[in-house]
Amino acid sequence: MIEQQYDIKEVERIFKLQREPANLQAMKDTSAKERIDRIAKIERYILDPANQEALAKAMWYDLRKSKEETLATEIIPILTLLVHIKRKLKSWMRPHKVGTPLALTGISSYIRYEPKGHVLLIAPWNYPFQLSIIPLIHAIAAGNVAIVKPSEISAATSAFTKKMIQELFPEEEVAVIEGDVPVATALLEKPFHHIFFTGSPAVGKIVMAAAAKNLTSVTLELGGKSPCVIDETVDIKNVAGQVAWGKLLNNGQTCIAPDYLLVHKSKKQAFIDAFQEWVQKHYNHNGEGIRQSPYYTRIINERNFARVQGLVDEAVSAGAQLISAEAFDESDKFIPPCLLDQVDMDMRIMQEEIFGPVLPILTFDRIEEVPAIIDRLPKPLAMYIMSKKRHHQQYLLDHSTAGGTAINELMITTLNPELPFGGVNNSGIGKSNGKHSFIEFSNERGVMQRRFLDLKMIFPPYKTTIFEWMMRAARW
Ligand code: NAD
């Protein structure tokens, strides 16, 4: 275990330093090229094989995550985003001309994108590097000065992140402050211009309440129970593999992992069989057991192990049937892939985000039953629709709400930076990714400029004819 000493005084010192008007102005004044140059430093750093090795080591330490998965889930998403930002940033930064109503003849209008200024980025432990760095890249793209507060729970990766930022940026531009709740609380007391928080809905509420004291704007990227609906039209073997991959990636500790399954009754048993077969083939390929697989990530810590085990135990004692090939092992923070059959909505496992490799199964007869089940829980971050029937896909889209949705695909929605990413209410507030993040980190300043004519004609004493003309023009 990494013993951390956090220095709460750093909060005061770095906040004050970064808040110097000259430092904020210097970042605000940067051109697209200068911002891209800064972002490219991160790119060079993560492309260096020695740094990739160091990150992989940290991720193995924190989550027992393989190097391949580290590349796939921590590095590649950043690289994909960088290409997009390099291509688009200049056009995003350009003032955006908009039309002006006829009644305002003589005026032109445009939107100017200004940085919010001084931003705080708080990250969780589950994808600890990319969930610190992707918001940072967007914050820099929009011209902000930033403090990053990574999670104290993924301490090795947070230390890697801090070292990288210290090497690449002067602290008046970007600084990492590591810390636990007292440090986060001290940061939240500061009047930042924006807070971008990724984490649980429970802490999201704390963040929003603290931000309200300073009327600081927030983006909250939260979690929740994301459903995966499987109807009777699918190739169940294929779909079971897709779901197993999505659920077991990072050991189920993914905000957009399918949290629970809604499967057509006629496909349930085939799903269970195919899921188990897939697990054996992919995590027990050499026959030594899933536990021995170098690709099977672990639960982050003892507290989360106990939390997930508690959810499963409670469900089983209330009548759920546990289907799992291997035993739980607390000493290794190992929870095997688990399916839970015979669950009902009153069980705690159907009310809390699971965030582990456990998939409860509910069934339905008719697609029309599905929205009411999903509706019993807060609006999800993601929803997955596995169906070959256009009518079913459309029906579910029309009768539900979710932050994002993938049809016949899982998990990868975040990889298209053209699409907004984020939740709805309990699963999040605000959207991120590409231009959506650029706007989130910007103040959209509306500017009107008088070109000709003036308003003298509407000054008192009034001429009725002018107002009659304006009435007509207003409806043009
Ligand atoms: P968390 O909310 O416990 O912690 C997130 C961050 O908040 C950490 O940096 C932590 O130090 C800080 N924090 C914790 N308690 C705090 C408090 N009382 N006051 C101020 N700050 C506090 O979340 P987690 O356990 O690290 O991550 C798991 C959660 O994050 C899940 O709910 C998951 O769905 C969600 N998540 C969402 C996304 C997304 O993009 N929507 C991505 C990853 C994770």
XYZ file of C-alpha atoms and ligand atoms in Angstrom:
520
model
C 0.000 0.000 0.000
C 1.259 3.485 -0.856
C 1.341 5.723 2.225
C 0.391 9.237 1.216
C 1.029 12.460 3.062
C -1.178 15.194 1.705
C -0.323 18.837 2.142
C -3.520 20.835 2.427
C -1.482 24.079 2.370
C -0.757 23.342 -1.278
C -4.387 24.159 -2.026
C -3.990 27.740 -0.834
C -0.579 28.253 -2.436
C -1.416 26.899 -5.885
C -4.870 28.443 -6.022
C -3.395 31.864 -5.245
C -0.570 31.466 -7.737
C -2.803 30.336 -10.591
C -5.419 32.977 -9.807
C -2.989 35.848 -10.530
C -4.825 37.794 -13.288
C -1.678 37.741 -15.431
C -1.609 33.938 -15.385
C -5.255 33.623 -16.371
C -4.798 36.257 -19.076
C -1.700 34.526 -20.464
C -3.670 31.305 -20.998
C -6.659 33.213 -22.349
C -4.428 34.907 -24.913
C -3.005 31.658 -26.293
C -3.675 30.882 -29.948
C -5.004 27.533 -31.170
C -1.462 26.579 -32.103
C -0.111 27.426 -28.657
C -2.832 25.381 -26.988
C -2.192 22.461 -29.326
C 1.541 22.709 -28.575
C 0.753 22.328 -24.889
C -1.545 19.374 -25.510
C 1.047 17.793 -27.820
C 3.462 17.657 -24.877
C 1.073 15.186 -23.244
C 0.913 13.221 -26.487
C 4.720 12.953 -26.727
C 4.921 11.917 -23.105
C 2.432 9.062 -23.421
C 3.929 7.875 -26.694
C 7.296 7.378 -25.000
C 7.598 3.592 -24.350
C 9.335 4.182 -21.002
C 6.405 6.285 -19.798
C 3.920 3.718 -21.086
C 5.790 1.097 -19.098
C 5.648 3.270 -15.969
C 1.924 3.878 -16.416
C 1.274 0.175 -17.001
C 3.185 -0.619 -13.796
C 1.116 1.879 -11.847
C -2.121 0.484 -13.275
C -1.042 -3.059 -12.421
C -0.328 -1.905 -8.900
C -3.652 -0.093 -8.505
C -6.033 -2.395 -10.358
C -3.945 -5.372 -11.503
C -4.712 -4.228 -14.993
C -2.785 -5.642 -17.960
C -0.567 -3.450 -20.122
C -2.780 -4.195 -23.150
C -5.877 -2.983 -21.345
C -3.972 0.033 -20.070
C -3.096 0.961 -23.643
C -6.648 0.315 -24.846
C -8.488 2.151 -22.105
C -6.068 4.793 -20.836
C -3.858 5.793 -23.776
C -5.804 5.129 -26.985
C -8.853 7.228 -25.973
C -6.500 10.161 -25.334
C -4.713 9.722 -28.661
C -8.019 9.518 -30.574
C -9.208 12.697 -28.936
C -5.952 14.527 -29.651
C -6.270 13.943 -33.398
C -9.765 15.387 -33.287
C -8.792 18.436 -31.237
C -5.769 19.180 -33.418
C -8.047 19.184 -36.465
C -10.881 21.175 -34.992
C -9.630 23.542 -32.312
C -8.964 26.496 -34.576
C -12.526 26.436 -35.910
C -14.016 25.975 -32.413
C -12.125 29.043 -31.158
C -13.252 31.257 -34.021
C -16.056 33.708 -33.163
C -19.282 32.223 -34.462
C -21.410 34.644 -36.485
C -25.148 34.350 -35.890
C -28.166 35.989 -37.506
C -29.880 39.106 -36.138
C -33.668 39.760 -36.225
C -34.900 42.308 -38.783
C -36.229 44.535 -35.985
C -32.577 45.065 -35.006
C -31.529 46.273 -38.456
C -28.030 47.740 -38.472
C -26.661 45.291 -35.907
C -24.506 42.188 -36.402
C -24.099 39.453 -33.792
C -21.599 36.778 -32.938
C -20.615 34.370 -30.148
C -17.134 34.624 -28.762
C -15.667 31.655 -26.906
C -13.729 32.739 -23.856
C -12.142 30.413 -21.321
C -14.082 30.053 -18.085
C -10.725 30.901 -16.478
C -9.646 28.892 -13.464
C -10.968 25.339 -13.339
C -10.876 22.411 -10.932
C -10.902 18.865 -12.287
C -11.713 16.067 -9.837
C -11.187 12.505 -11.047
C -12.190 9.023 -9.855
C -10.021 5.893 -9.527
C -11.544 3.560 -12.118
C -9.809 4.911 -15.240
C -7.552 7.115 -13.177
C -5.247 8.431 -15.879
C -7.570 9.193 -18.773
C -10.303 10.578 -16.519
C -7.784 13.108 -15.178
C -6.101 13.875 -18.494
C -9.040 14.045 -20.931
C -10.812 16.809 -18.973
C -7.444 18.561 -18.671
C -6.866 18.433 -22.427
C -10.285 19.977 -22.996
C -9.673 22.608 -20.310
C -6.397 23.623 -21.975
C -8.038 23.585 -25.424
C -10.515 26.146 -24.125
C -7.675 28.263 -22.639
C -8.104 27.582 -18.946
C -5.700 27.341 -16.054
C -6.346 24.109 -14.134
C -5.870 22.166 -10.943
C -6.286 18.403 -11.269
C -7.272 16.401 -8.181
C -6.853 12.712 -9.007
C -8.215 9.973 -6.776
C -6.287 9.027 -3.644
C -7.565 5.455 -4.106
C -5.577 4.824 -7.306
C -2.484 6.250 -5.634
C 0.176 4.827 -7.964
C -1.497 6.181 -11.106
C -2.184 9.512 -9.410
C 1.535 9.777 -8.580
C 2.366 9.021 -12.235
C -0.086 11.725 -13.350
C 1.430 14.248 -10.976
C 4.975 13.510 -12.136
C 3.951 13.898 -15.780
C 2.215 17.227 -15.215
C 5.129 18.551 -13.152
C 7.498 17.699 -15.995
C 5.303 19.209 -18.706
C 3.670 22.325 -17.282
C 4.553 25.256 -15.088
C 2.318 25.068 -12.024
C 0.804 28.467 -12.686
C -0.809 26.831 -15.740
C -1.542 23.284 -14.613
C -0.958 21.646 -11.264
C -1.880 18.323 -9.751
C -2.884 18.309 -6.104
C -3.138 14.796 -4.750
C -5.369 14.219 -1.786
C -8.278 12.636 -0.019
C -11.555 14.100 1.224
C -10.055 16.939 3.358
C -7.975 18.117 0.373
C -10.968 17.845 -1.977
C -13.088 19.749 0.549
C -10.501 22.533 0.808
C -10.388 22.770 -2.986
C -14.178 22.894 -3.214
C -14.254 25.900 -0.885
C -12.300 27.935 -3.444
C -14.168 30.136 -5.913
C -13.143 28.327 -9.089
C -14.761 29.463 -12.321
C -15.761 25.912 -13.215
C -15.597 22.476 -11.617
C -15.482 19.351 -13.751
C -16.200 16.401 -11.502
C -16.157 12.728 -12.452
C -17.326 10.336 -9.756
C -20.329 9.026 -7.882
C -23.744 10.700 -7.696
C -23.359 10.889 -3.894
C -20.160 12.941 -4.075
C -21.554 14.814 -7.097
C -24.187 16.263 -4.772
C -21.471 17.397 -2.331
C -19.569 19.017 -5.198
C -22.644 20.801 -6.517
C -23.602 22.059 -3.058
C -20.077 23.407 -2.499
C -20.032 24.992 -5.965
C -23.363 26.686 -5.266
C -21.767 28.674 -2.438
C -19.581 30.445 -5.026
C -22.058 30.104 -7.897
C -19.393 28.117 -9.696
C -20.637 26.280 -12.757
C -20.253 22.501 -12.747
C -20.019 19.580 -15.089
C -20.882 16.389 -13.232
C -19.957 13.116 -14.906
C -21.601 10.585 -12.627
C -22.720 6.983 -12.697
C -25.778 4.871 -12.107
C -27.506 1.762 -13.286
C -27.133 1.402 -17.036
C -29.495 -1.200 -18.519
C -28.754 -3.562 -21.365
C -31.856 -4.780 -23.177
C -31.683 -7.955 -25.250
C -34.721 -8.917 -27.275
C -35.662 -12.199 -28.937
C -34.272 -11.262 -32.371
C -30.544 -11.301 -31.573
C -27.840 -13.854 -32.184
C -27.552 -14.589 -28.480
C -24.103 -16.165 -28.593
C -22.624 -13.068 -30.139
C -24.497 -10.690 -27.889
C -23.584 -12.622 -24.737
C -19.923 -12.196 -25.723
C -20.359 -8.472 -26.280
C -22.080 -8.078 -22.908
C -19.505 -10.218 -21.098
C -16.683 -8.129 -22.577
C -18.378 -4.851 -21.617
C -19.247 -6.015 -18.141
C -15.878 -7.563 -17.317
C -13.611 -4.893 -18.765
C -11.844 -3.299 -15.779
C -13.709 -5.855 -13.647
C -17.026 -4.083 -14.117
C -15.616 -0.862 -12.679
C -16.691 1.257 -15.632
C -19.294 4.012 -15.414
C -20.918 2.913 -18.681
C -20.704 -0.836 -18.067
C -24.037 -2.619 -18.485
C -25.175 -2.682 -14.868
C -28.104 -5.060 -15.297
C -29.711 -7.086 -18.020
C -33.249 -7.076 -19.352
C -33.476 -10.122 -21.563
C -36.387 -11.653 -23.421
C -37.612 -14.721 -21.506
C -37.004 -17.023 -24.461
C -33.300 -16.073 -24.565
C -32.399 -16.125 -20.878
C -30.987 -19.623 -20.574
C -29.118 -19.348 -23.869
C -27.621 -16.074 -22.627
C -26.474 -17.639 -19.350
C -24.853 -20.556 -21.173
C -23.169 -18.382 -23.787
C -21.928 -15.886 -21.157
C -20.293 -18.633 -19.138
C -18.771 -20.199 -22.229
C -17.347 -16.825 -23.293
C -15.835 -16.273 -19.846
C -14.065 -19.619 -19.941
C -12.762 -19.033 -23.434
C -11.456 -15.537 -22.787
C -10.387 -15.514 -19.131
C -9.515 -19.175 -18.686
C -7.924 -19.845 -22.045
C -5.063 -21.889 -20.591
C -7.266 -23.848 -18.175
C -5.605 -22.536 -14.995
C -8.676 -20.675 -13.780
C -9.959 -17.133 -14.270
C -8.073 -16.001 -11.207
C -4.767 -16.811 -12.896
C -5.604 -14.834 -16.026
C -3.275 -11.842 -16.446
C -6.181 -10.077 -18.170
C -8.678 -10.265 -15.322
C -8.507 -6.983 -13.393
C -9.165 -6.815 -9.641
C -11.547 -4.821 -7.470
C -9.724 -1.625 -6.496
C -9.689 -2.069 -2.689
C -11.048 -3.995 0.283
C -13.875 -1.511 0.855
C -15.227 -1.964 -2.664
C -14.711 -5.725 -2.472
C -16.843 -5.823 0.684
C -19.436 -3.519 -0.910
C -19.908 -5.728 -4.002
C -19.843 -8.923 -1.950
C -22.461 -7.420 0.375
C -24.756 -6.664 -2.570
C -24.418 -10.240 -3.857
C -24.843 -11.891 -0.429
C -27.940 -9.846 0.329
C -29.485 -10.699 -3.054
C -28.753 -14.414 -2.592
C -30.278 -14.464 0.882
C -33.382 -12.783 -0.576
C -33.758 -15.554 -3.171
C -31.446 -14.665 -6.072
C -29.489 -17.459 -7.715
C -25.746 -16.880 -8.105
C -24.098 -18.340 -11.204
C -20.345 -18.156 -11.008
C -17.518 -20.454 -11.991
C -15.126 -19.629 -9.142
C -15.168 -18.519 -5.511
C -14.704 -14.963 -4.220
C -11.308 -14.330 -2.602
C -11.014 -11.293 -0.401
C -7.243 -11.639 0.105
C -6.776 -11.145 -3.646
C -9.713 -8.722 -4.146
C -10.923 -11.299 -6.655
C -14.581 -11.429 -7.614
C -15.232 -13.868 -10.452
C -17.657 -13.094 -13.280
C -21.108 -13.532 -11.722
C -24.611 -13.728 -13.098
C -27.532 -13.301 -10.728
C -30.800 -14.917 -11.739
C -34.170 -14.590 -9.977
C -33.540 -11.003 -8.879
C -36.270 -8.480 -8.219
C -36.362 -4.713 -8.173
C -36.635 -4.525 -4.387
C -33.188 -6.009 -3.849
C -30.400 -3.530 -3.075
C -28.413 -4.897 -6.022
C -31.181 -3.503 -8.254
C -31.057 -0.093 -6.606
C -27.347 0.716 -6.305
C -24.743 0.943 -9.041
C -22.872 -2.376 -8.840
C -19.443 -1.324 -10.155
C -18.133 -4.882 -10.158
C -18.271 -8.039 -12.342
C -21.806 -8.989 -11.304
C -24.705 -8.948 -13.743
C -28.280 -9.300 -12.454
C -30.770 -10.677 -14.964
C -34.371 -9.556 -15.325
C -36.670 -10.879 -18.012
C -39.566 -9.565 -20.084
C -42.195 -10.987 -22.428
C -43.058 -7.945 -24.528
C -40.818 -5.008 -25.412
C -43.550 -2.656 -24.158
C -42.830 -3.873 -20.580
C -39.226 -2.671 -20.645
C -39.524 1.146 -20.274
C -41.543 0.863 -17.050
C -38.805 -1.285 -15.494
C -36.038 1.148 -16.511
C -38.167 4.036 -15.284
C -38.202 2.699 -11.740
C -34.564 3.751 -11.409
C -32.945 7.184 -11.885
C -32.141 8.097 -15.488
C -29.115 6.058 -16.573
C -25.791 7.220 -17.969
C -25.851 4.630 -20.747
C -28.424 2.315 -22.232
C -27.747 -0.582 -24.569
C -30.280 -1.939 -27.015
C -29.458 -5.288 -28.552
C -32.050 -6.021 -31.205
C -32.298 -6.682 -34.920
C -35.799 -5.247 -35.045
C -35.967 -1.561 -36.083
C -39.310 -1.154 -34.360
C -37.893 -2.395 -31.023
C -34.850 -0.116 -31.279
C -37.040 2.890 -32.019
C -39.637 1.983 -29.402
C -36.998 1.823 -26.660
C -35.371 5.083 -27.789
C -38.766 6.793 -27.794
C -39.872 5.482 -24.404
C -36.768 5.965 -22.280
C -34.092 8.534 -21.436
C -30.381 7.960 -20.994
C -27.228 10.047 -21.213
C -26.121 8.019 -24.238
C -27.205 4.899 -26.069
C -25.553 2.272 -28.205
C -27.586 0.009 -30.447
C -26.059 -3.420 -31.063
C -22.806 -2.173 -29.565
C -21.479 -1.655 -26.068
C -19.146 0.689 -24.232
C -17.405 2.482 -27.086
C -19.720 5.499 -27.298
C -17.106 7.678 -25.605
C -14.663 7.085 -28.440
C -16.491 9.300 -30.925
C -15.616 12.852 -29.888
C -18.402 14.194 -32.104
C -20.957 12.692 -29.709
C -21.740 14.353 -26.390
C -20.902 12.199 -23.391
C -22.640 12.581 -20.048
C -25.633 11.661 -17.990
C -29.051 13.046 -17.144
C -29.829 14.346 -13.635
C -28.670 11.587 -11.253
C -26.204 10.222 -13.816
C -24.755 13.620 -14.634
C -25.140 17.269 -15.505
C -23.544 18.805 -18.580
C -21.933 17.060 -21.526
C -18.336 16.471 -22.472
C -16.208 15.213 -25.362
C -14.675 17.235 -28.191
C -16.569 20.434 -28.940
C -19.094 19.647 -26.199
C -16.280 19.863 -23.632
C -14.785 22.923 -25.312
C -18.123 24.699 -24.814
C -18.447 23.393 -21.258
C -15.057 24.934 -20.415
C -15.871 28.191 -22.244
C -18.018 31.190 -21.610
C -20.127 31.681 -24.710
C -20.083 35.468 -24.791
C -22.784 36.935 -26.984
C -21.601 40.089 -28.731
C -23.751 42.622 -30.639
C -22.147 45.238 -32.763
C -23.921 48.270 -34.168
C -22.893 48.755 -37.835
C -25.353 51.433 -39.021
C -28.603 53.169 -37.988
C -29.301 53.700 -34.296
C -32.135 53.476 -31.770
C -32.934 57.185 -31.670
C -36.155 56.606 -33.582
C -37.644 54.666 -30.644
C -36.762 57.265 -28.030
C -39.698 59.235 -26.520
C -41.756 61.136 -27.498
C -42.908 58.057 -29.385
C -43.998 57.905 -33.024
C -46.704 55.270 -33.388
C -45.725 54.475 -36.999
C -42.255 53.311 -35.949
C -43.712 50.892 -33.441
C -46.208 49.643 -36.008
C -43.279 48.930 -38.340
C -41.412 47.182 -35.529
C -44.457 45.013 -34.798
C -44.437 43.867 -38.416
C -40.627 43.386 -38.466
C -40.682 41.385 -35.220
C -42.918 38.808 -36.888
C -40.954 38.704 -40.172
P -16.140 9.132 -5.779
O -17.297 10.015 -6.034
O -16.064 8.396 -4.493
O -14.752 9.949 -5.886
C -14.440 10.767 -6.977
C -13.499 11.871 -6.530
O -14.142 12.648 -5.530
C -12.173 11.397 -5.945
O -11.134 12.225 -6.417
C -12.364 11.583 -4.450
O -11.171 11.897 -3.771
C -13.316 12.761 -4.385
N -14.170 12.712 -3.188
C -14.602 11.615 -2.529
N -15.373 11.970 -1.485
C -15.427 13.320 -1.490
C -16.065 14.286 -0.665
N -16.792 13.928 0.396
N -15.907 15.597 -0.965
C -15.179 15.967 -2.030
N -14.547 15.090 -2.846
C -14.665 13.787 -2.578
O -16.102 8.133 -7.018
P -15.140 6.910 -7.256
O -15.474 5.836 -6.288
O -13.730 7.382 -7.353
O -15.592 6.472 -8.734
C -16.698 5.658 -8.973
C -17.909 6.453 -9.412
O -17.564 7.325 -10.472
C -19.002 5.570 -9.978
O -20.254 6.041 -9.549
C -18.857 5.740 -11.481
O -20.026 5.462 -12.210
C -18.465 7.160 -11.564
N -17.769 7.439 -12.811
C -18.367 8.221 -13.739
C -17.739 8.460 -14.953
C -18.372 9.305 -16.017
O -17.657 9.721 -16.918
N -19.649 9.573 -15.964
C -16.486 7.914 -15.186
C -15.905 7.133 -14.207
C -16.540 6.910 -13.013
